[in-house]
mmCIF file of C-alpha atoms in Angstrom:
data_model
loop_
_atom_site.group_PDB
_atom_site.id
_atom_site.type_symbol
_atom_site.label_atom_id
_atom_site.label_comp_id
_atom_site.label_asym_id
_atom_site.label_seq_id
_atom_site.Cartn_x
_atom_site.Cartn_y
_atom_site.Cartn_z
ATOM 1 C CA UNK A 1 16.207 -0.176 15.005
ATOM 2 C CA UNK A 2 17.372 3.622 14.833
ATOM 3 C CA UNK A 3 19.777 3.153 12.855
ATOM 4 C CA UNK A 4 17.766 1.117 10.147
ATOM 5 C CA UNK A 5 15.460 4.026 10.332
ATOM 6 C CA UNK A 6 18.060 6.325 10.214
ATOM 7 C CA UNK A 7 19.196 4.542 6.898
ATOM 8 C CA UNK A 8 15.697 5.065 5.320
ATOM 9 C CA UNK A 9 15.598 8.626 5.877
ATOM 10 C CA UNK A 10 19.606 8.992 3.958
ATOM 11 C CA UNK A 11 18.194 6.973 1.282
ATOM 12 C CA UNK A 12 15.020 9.293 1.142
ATOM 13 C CA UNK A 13 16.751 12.113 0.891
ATOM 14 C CA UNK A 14 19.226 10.655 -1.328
ATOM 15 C CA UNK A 15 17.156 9.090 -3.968
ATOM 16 C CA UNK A 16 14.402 12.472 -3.575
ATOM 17 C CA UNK A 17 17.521 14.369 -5.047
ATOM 18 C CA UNK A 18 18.949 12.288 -7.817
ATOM 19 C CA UNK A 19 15.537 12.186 -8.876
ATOM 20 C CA UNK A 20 15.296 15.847 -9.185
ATOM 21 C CA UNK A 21 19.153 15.615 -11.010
ATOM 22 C CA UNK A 22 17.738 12.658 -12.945
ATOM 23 C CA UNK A 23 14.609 15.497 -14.041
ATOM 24 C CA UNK A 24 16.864 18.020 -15.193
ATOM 25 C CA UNK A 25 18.050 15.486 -17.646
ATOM 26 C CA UNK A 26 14.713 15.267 -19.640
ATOM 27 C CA UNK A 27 13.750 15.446 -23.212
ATOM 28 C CA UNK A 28 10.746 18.152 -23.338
ATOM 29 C CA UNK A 29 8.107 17.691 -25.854
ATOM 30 C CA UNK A 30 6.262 20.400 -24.730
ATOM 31 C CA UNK A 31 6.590 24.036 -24.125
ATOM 32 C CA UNK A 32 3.537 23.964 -21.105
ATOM 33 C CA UNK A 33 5.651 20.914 -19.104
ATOM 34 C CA UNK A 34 5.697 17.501 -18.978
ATOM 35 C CA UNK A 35 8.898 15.807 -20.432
ATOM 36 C CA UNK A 36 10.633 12.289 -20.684
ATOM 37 C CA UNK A 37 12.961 11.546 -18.500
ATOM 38 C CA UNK A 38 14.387 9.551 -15.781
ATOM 39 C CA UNK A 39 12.693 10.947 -12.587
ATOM 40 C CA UNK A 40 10.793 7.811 -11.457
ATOM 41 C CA UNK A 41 13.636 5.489 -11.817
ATOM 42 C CA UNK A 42 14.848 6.264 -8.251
ATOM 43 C CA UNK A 43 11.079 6.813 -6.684
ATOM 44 C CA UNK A 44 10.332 3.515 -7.603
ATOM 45 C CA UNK A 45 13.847 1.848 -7.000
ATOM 46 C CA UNK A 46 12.802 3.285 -3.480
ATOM 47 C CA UNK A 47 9.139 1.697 -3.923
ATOM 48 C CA UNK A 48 11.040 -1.689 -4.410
ATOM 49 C CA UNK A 49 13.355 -1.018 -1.366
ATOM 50 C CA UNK A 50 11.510 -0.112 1.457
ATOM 51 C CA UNK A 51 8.141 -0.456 0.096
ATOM 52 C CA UNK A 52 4.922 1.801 0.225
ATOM 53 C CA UNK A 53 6.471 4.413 2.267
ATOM 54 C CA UNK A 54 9.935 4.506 0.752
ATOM 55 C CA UNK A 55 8.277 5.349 -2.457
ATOM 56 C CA UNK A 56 5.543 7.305 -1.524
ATOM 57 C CA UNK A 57 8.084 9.865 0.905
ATOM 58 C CA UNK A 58 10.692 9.877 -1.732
ATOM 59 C CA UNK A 59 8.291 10.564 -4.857
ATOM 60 C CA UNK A 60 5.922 13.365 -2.220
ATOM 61 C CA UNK A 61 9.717 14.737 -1.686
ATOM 62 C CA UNK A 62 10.271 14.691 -5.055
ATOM 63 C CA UNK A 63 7.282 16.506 -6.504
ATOM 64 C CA UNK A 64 8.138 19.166 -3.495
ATOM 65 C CA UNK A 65 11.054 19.886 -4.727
ATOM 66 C CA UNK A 66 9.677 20.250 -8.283
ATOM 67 C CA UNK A 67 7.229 23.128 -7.107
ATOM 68 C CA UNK A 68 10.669 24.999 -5.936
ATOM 69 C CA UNK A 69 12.536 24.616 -8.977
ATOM 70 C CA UNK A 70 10.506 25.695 -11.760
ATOM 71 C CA UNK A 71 7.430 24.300 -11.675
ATOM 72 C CA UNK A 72 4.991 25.534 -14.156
ATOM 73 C CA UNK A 73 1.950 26.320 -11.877
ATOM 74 C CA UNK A 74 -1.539 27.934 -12.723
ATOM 75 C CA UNK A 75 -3.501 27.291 -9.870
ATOM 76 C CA UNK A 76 -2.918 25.806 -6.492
ATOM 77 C CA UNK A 77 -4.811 22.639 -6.988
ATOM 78 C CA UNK A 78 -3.482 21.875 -10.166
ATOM 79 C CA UNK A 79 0.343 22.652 -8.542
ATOM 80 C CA UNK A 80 -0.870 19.669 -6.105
ATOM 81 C CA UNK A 81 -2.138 17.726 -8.456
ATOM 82 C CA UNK A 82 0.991 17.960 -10.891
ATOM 83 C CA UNK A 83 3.729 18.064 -8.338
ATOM 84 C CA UNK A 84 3.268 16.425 -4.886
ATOM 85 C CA UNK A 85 0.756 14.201 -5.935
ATOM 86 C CA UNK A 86 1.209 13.103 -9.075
ATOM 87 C CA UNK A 87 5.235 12.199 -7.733
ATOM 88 C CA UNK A 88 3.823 10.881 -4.165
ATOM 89 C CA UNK A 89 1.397 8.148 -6.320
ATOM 90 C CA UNK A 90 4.727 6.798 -8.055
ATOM 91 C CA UNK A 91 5.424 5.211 -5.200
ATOM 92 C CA UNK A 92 2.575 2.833 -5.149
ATOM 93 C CA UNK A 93 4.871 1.005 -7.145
ATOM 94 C CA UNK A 94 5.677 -0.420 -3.478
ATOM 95 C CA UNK A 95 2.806 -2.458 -3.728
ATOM 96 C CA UNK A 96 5.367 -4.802 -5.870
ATOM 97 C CA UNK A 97 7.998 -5.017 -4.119
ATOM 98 C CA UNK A 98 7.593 -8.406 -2.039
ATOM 99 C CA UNK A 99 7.466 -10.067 -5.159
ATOM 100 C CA UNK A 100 9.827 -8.360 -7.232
ATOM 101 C CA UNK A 101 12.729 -9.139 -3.813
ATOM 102 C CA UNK A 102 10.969 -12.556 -3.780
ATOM 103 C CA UNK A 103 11.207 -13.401 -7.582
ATOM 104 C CA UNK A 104 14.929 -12.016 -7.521
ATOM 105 C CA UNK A 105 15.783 -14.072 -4.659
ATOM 106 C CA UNK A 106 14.882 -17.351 -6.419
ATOM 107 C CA UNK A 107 16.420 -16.284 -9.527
ATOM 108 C CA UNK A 108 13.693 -15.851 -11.427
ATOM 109 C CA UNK A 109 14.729 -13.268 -13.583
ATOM 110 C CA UNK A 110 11.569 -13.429 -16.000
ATOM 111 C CA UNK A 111 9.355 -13.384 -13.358
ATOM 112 C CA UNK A 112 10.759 -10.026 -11.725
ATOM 113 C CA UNK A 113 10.969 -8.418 -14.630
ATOM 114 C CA UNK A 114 6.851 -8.845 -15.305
ATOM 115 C CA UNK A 115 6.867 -7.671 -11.479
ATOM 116 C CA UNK A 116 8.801 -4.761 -11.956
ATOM 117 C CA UNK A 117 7.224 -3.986 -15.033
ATOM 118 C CA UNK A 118 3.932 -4.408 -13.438
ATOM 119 C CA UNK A 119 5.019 -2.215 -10.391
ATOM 120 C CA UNK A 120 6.657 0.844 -12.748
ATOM 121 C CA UNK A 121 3.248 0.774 -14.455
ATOM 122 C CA UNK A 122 1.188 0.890 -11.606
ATOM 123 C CA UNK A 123 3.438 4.326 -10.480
ATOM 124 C CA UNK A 124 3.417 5.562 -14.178
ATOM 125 C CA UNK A 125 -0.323 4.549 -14.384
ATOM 126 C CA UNK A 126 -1.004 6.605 -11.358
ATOM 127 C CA UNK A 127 1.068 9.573 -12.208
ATOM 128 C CA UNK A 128 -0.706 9.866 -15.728
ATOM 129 C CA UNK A 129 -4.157 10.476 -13.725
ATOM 130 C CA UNK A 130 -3.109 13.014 -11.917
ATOM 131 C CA UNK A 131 -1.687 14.700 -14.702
ATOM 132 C CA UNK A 132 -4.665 13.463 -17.083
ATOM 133 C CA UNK A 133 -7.026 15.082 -14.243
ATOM 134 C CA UNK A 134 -5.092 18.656 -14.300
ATOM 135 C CA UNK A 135 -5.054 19.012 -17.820
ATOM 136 C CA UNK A 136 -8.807 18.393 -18.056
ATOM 137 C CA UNK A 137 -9.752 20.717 -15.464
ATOM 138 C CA UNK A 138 -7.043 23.377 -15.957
ATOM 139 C CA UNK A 139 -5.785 23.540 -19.707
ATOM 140 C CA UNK A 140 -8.868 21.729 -21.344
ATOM 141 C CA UNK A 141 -9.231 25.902 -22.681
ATOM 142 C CA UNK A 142 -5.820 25.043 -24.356
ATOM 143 C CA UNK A 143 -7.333 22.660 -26.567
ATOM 144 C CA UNK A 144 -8.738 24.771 -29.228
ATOM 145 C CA UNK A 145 -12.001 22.199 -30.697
ATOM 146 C CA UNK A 146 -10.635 19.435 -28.990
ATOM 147 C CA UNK A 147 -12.599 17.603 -26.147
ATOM 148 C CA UNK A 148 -10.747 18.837 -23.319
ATOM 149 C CA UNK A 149 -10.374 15.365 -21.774
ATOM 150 C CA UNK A 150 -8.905 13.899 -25.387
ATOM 151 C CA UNK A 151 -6.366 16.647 -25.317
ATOM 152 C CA UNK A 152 -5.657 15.975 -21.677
ATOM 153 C CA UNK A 153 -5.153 12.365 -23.234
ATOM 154 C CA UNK A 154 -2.573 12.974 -25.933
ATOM 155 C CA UNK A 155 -0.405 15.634 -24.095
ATOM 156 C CA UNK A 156 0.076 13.717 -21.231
ATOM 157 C CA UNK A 157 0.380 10.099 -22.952
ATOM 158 C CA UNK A 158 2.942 12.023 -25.193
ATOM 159 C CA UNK A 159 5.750 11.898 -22.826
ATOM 160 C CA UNK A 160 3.988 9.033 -20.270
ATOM 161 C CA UNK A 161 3.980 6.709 -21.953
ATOM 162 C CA UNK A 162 7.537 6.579 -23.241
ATOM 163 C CA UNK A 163 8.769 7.789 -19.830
ATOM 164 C CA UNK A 164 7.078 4.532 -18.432
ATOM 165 C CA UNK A 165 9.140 2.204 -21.458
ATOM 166 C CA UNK A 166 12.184 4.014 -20.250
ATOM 167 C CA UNK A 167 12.028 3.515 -16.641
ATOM 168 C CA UNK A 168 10.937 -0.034 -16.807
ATOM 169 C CA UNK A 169 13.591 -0.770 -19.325
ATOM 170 C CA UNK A 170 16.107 0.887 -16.828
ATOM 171 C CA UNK A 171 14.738 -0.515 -13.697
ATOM 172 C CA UNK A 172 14.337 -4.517 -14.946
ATOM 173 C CA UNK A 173 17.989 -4.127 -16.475
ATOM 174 C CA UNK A 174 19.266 -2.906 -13.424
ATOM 175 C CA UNK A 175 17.813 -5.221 -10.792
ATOM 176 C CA UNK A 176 18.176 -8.091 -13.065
ATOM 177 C CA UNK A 177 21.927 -7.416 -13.254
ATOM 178 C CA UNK A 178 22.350 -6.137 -9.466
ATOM 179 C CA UNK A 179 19.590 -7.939 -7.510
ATOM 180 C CA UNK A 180 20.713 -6.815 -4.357
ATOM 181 C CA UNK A 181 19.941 -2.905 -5.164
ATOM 182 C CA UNK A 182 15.816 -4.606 -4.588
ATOM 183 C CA UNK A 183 17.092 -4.836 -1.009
ATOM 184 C CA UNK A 184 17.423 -2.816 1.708
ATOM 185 C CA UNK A 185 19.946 -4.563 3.282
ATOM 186 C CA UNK A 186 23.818 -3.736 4.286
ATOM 187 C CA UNK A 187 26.194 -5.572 2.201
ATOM 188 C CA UNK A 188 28.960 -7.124 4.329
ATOM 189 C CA UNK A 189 32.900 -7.256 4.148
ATOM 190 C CA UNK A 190 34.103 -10.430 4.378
#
């Protein structure tokens, strides 16, 4: 038992900081923040491993981290509602992962990838709100004749919504090919 749990917190702190190498890797469309890149890929790879609250401590860890390097940060809620939160509700991608181990399991290859597909876009779906949510409230001024919630829209679905094509492409190759990195489990030497 310790040392399972002792295994989860490695692979928290592991997977919190490639996703923060992962982040410096990012294509930036915008000068204010937000950018494509790979960030969620091991959030949600955690998600799928240990479920809810692998992905929900690795992505809050994540966003953390964020506010410490860089972080472009107006107001104190927004700063929560960009970094900590908007990374923490990744992980809700969790909510997918009996099915997605299940599915790979049985070889259904199809099926996991409409699971993990599903489960990236619940994460990516979540993030977006939070994100949506700050830019109405806090750079809606930025919009210049624009309703501030249809800027909010565009700017954040700008890099969103290829960012969630990216990691779902990444995520359903990977497991597909390696089914056992779903799993939590300690491969054996023969």
């Amino acid at each position: 038992m310790e040392r399972k749990k002792l295994l989860f917190l490695v692979e928290v702190a592991i997977f919190s900081a490639i996703g923060i190498i992962l982040d410096q890797f990012s294509f930036s469309l915008w000068p204010q923040g937000g950018s494509i890149s790979f960030v969620m890929v091991p959030i949600i790879l955690m998600a799928f491993r240990w479920g809810l609250k692998g992905g929900l401590l690795t992505g809050f860890l994540v966003g953390l981290l964020q506010t410490m390097f860089g972080a472009y940060i107006i107001d104190p809620v927004q700063g929560i509602l960009d970094y900590p939160l908007a990374f923490t509700v990744i992980g809700f991608a969790g909510l997918f992962a009996g099915v997605v181990k299940r599915s790979l399991e049985e070889g259904s290859m199809k099926k996991a990838a409409v699971y993990i597909t599903a489960g990236v876009f619940i994460g990516a779906l979540l993030r977006f709100v939070c994100h949506f949510l700050a830019g109405v409230i806090f750079f809606g001024s930025g919009s210049e004749g624009v309703p501030a919630w249809l800027f909010s829209l565009g700017y954040n679905g700008s890099y969103m919504g290829p960012a969630f094509i990216l990691t779902s492409i990444v995520l359903a190759t990977l497991l597909i090919s390696v089914p056992r990195v779903a799993t939590n489990r300690q491969m054996t030497s023969a």
